[in-house]
Amino acid sequence: MNICRSSYLYLCILITLNFIHCDEHDHRYEDGSEVVLWMNTVGPYHNRQETYNYFSLPFCRGKKKEISHYHETLGENILGVELEISGIEINFRIDKPKTDFCEITLTPEFYDTFTYAIKNHYWYQMFIDDLPIWGIVGEMDEAGKSAYIWTHKKFEIGYNVDRIIDVNLTSEAKVRLQPNIQLQFSYEVTWKPTNIPFSKRFDKYLDAGFFQHKIHWFSIFNSFMMVLFLVGLVSMILLRTLRKDYARYGKDDDLDDMERDLGDEYGWKQVHGDVFRPPAHPLLFASLIGSGYQIATVSMLCILITIVFDLYTERGLLFSTAIFLYAATAVVNGYAGGSLYARMKGQLWIKQLLVGAFIVPAIICGVAFLVNFISIYYGSSRSIPFTVMLSVTAICLFIILPLTAIGTVLGRNISGVPNDPCRTNAVPRPIPEKKWFMEPNVIILASGILPFGSIFIEMYFIFTSFWAYKIYYVYGFMLLVFLILAVVTVCVTIVATYFMLNAEDYRWQWTSFLSGASSAFYVYLYAIYYFFFKTKMYGMFQTVFYFGYMAVFCLGLGIMCGTFGYIGTQAFVRKIYSIKID
């Protein structure tokens, strides 16, 4: 009872932390009330993740400085958000004519800094009432020799009664950069009424023409047809084959021992005494399966919550939600991994608990520390503050670890008793030689092709959303693709396992897991192709960031798909060996 209460308390705390997020206001204004313009980051256009503090360029601030620094959420900190007050005075529904707000002397150092930024197509991001605004620092002339900087910001803000609905920025008054000149920066604000409701104000940022293109719909249809084909194929092959096997093995009572032995010279029944033998490295295997359950649960919950609550409209909210959901679902990891390890008769359950709890966070943190080291070297806003590192460590030690322990204890006691339909022989059966295409490595690589094909098009949309300048919002599509991926992976691994068992190779556990996980290998190959042929990224920082976090993404995808494959294959194996075999 105390364990259940503790688990419930943890969950309540996590839900509270997740859904209570502080805004600078409640999105309602009175006439003349202050509207804050926050400056976020600046960086090269082709390297979206290579961002720096806006004032790392020698921009000047306005005179208004009464507001304290914005305090970012956990998700915003990790994503590199650095909001700072602009000092520009904006008041609700009060037009502002062209007004100078600051000036700088363009020293040779400032000249070089701005010129470098303009040559590399630096863009910047601002926020008004949580609405993002993008602008370009400047542009080169046609000959590419002289740099020009935009010195005037013209804001057009749409409002509906007491709410801000729309913000547009127009950059004007470009000035040629020359050393030791004075640069005067100015702005103006125009307010315009609109009938667009507050609930629809984010729609302008969603590229419906891109995400709901007929190619997207066609890819979903093709993937769905692939599911029908695979399910039909698996059903036809297995039912026709197994019906004969069931009929033959059901006649055992009418056969003497010699006839039974002659009838069982080959096939999957020959390995019934070894098929439920624990796999090699059972502790690692159980930990990966538990992590796969957790990743799948978090993925499904994030998709469903985003469909209902549109988390993508709030800065960093989806990422924060994923972090806290991962912590809250650690009990799922512990239960699945702990119970499986117990059924494998593993004795090092505390070690398995620790490996299961920290294997995925440790890999993510390892990549994050590498990227963070480079971020600090570059002075990027992507560098993670030490306080955030402490927060993540606290989440791992005081939430993930205890919940994993609770799940492990529950799993070992509730479903940790082996209940295999076959007895396992004391001496392992030798594995006969087989053709090259029946080798586990070949089967593993071949098994990932169809699952990758079912998500190939969706990967393009997801990559473009994260690595380019689109906001992914079609989570209904993502839900369909998620389910299609699960079904295709299960079907493919079942067929692969059946062929292996017919070849009298009983090492199906790792093969089923790796067969499902191999689709992530093809996703990473596609990520390499995408980097070189679909983007214009450059530089060490962006390259390490891209390939490091794509490796983390593919690792998580592989663990999840491997778990799908194992779950489906385990059910299949238990089913076919439930007939009378002794």
PDB file of C-alpha atoms in Angstrom, residues 279-292 333-334 336-342 344 352-353 355-357:
ATOM      1  CA  PRO A 279      19.244 -15.610 -24.400  1.00  0.00           C
ATOM      2  CA  ALA A 280      22.861 -14.602 -24.056  1.00  0.00           C
ATOM      3  CA  HIS A 281      23.353 -11.589 -21.789  1.00  0.00           C
ATOM      4  CA  PRO A 282      19.874 -11.779 -20.231  1.00  0.00           C
ATOM      5  CA  LEU A 283      20.470  -8.762 -17.973  1.00  0.00           C
ATOM      6  CA  LEU A 284      21.172  -6.451 -20.912  1.00  0.00           C
ATOM      7  CA  PHE A 285      18.352  -7.978 -22.934  1.00  0.00           C
ATOM      8  CA  ALA A 286      15.768  -7.475 -20.184  1.00  0.00           C
ATOM      9  CA  SER A 287      16.978  -3.912 -19.620  1.00  0.00           C
ATOM     10  CA  LEU A 288      16.593  -3.056 -23.304  1.00  0.00           C
ATOM     11  CA  ILE A 289      13.111  -4.570 -23.455  1.00  0.00           C
ATOM     12  CA  GLY A 290      12.075  -2.583 -20.384  1.00  0.00           C
ATOM     13  CA  SER A 291      13.467   0.596 -21.940  1.00  0.00           C
ATOM     14  CA  GLY A 292      11.605  -0.201 -25.155  1.00  0.00           C
ATOM     15  CA  ASN A 333      10.415   0.118 -17.540  1.00  0.00           C
ATOM     16  CA  GLY A 334      10.983  -1.505 -14.169  1.00  0.00           C
ATOM     17  CA  ALA A 336       8.619  -5.008 -17.941  1.00  0.00           C
ATOM     18  CA  GLY A 337      12.368  -5.436 -17.524  1.00  0.00           C
ATOM     19  CA  GLY A 338      12.214  -6.794 -13.976  1.00  0.00           C
ATOM     20  CA  SER A 339       9.529  -9.380 -14.707  1.00  0.00           C
ATOM     21  CA  LEU A 340      11.282 -10.568 -17.878  1.00  0.00           C
ATOM     22  CA  TYR A 341      14.613 -10.902 -16.075  1.00  0.00           C
ATOM     23  CA  ALA A 342      12.920 -12.868 -13.295  1.00  0.00           C
ATOM     24  CA  MET A 344      14.782 -15.795 -17.241  1.00  0.00           C
ATOM     25  CA  GLN A 352      19.400  -5.137 -13.812  1.00  0.00           C
ATOM     26  CA  LEU A 353      17.346  -2.419 -12.136  1.00  0.00           C
ATOM     27  CA  VAL A 355      21.066  -0.835 -15.958  1.00  0.00           C
ATOM     28  CA  GLY A 356      17.413  -0.588 -16.985  1.00  0.00           C
ATOM     29  CA  ALA A 357      16.951   2.767 -15.269  1.00  0.00           C
TER      30      ALA A 357
END
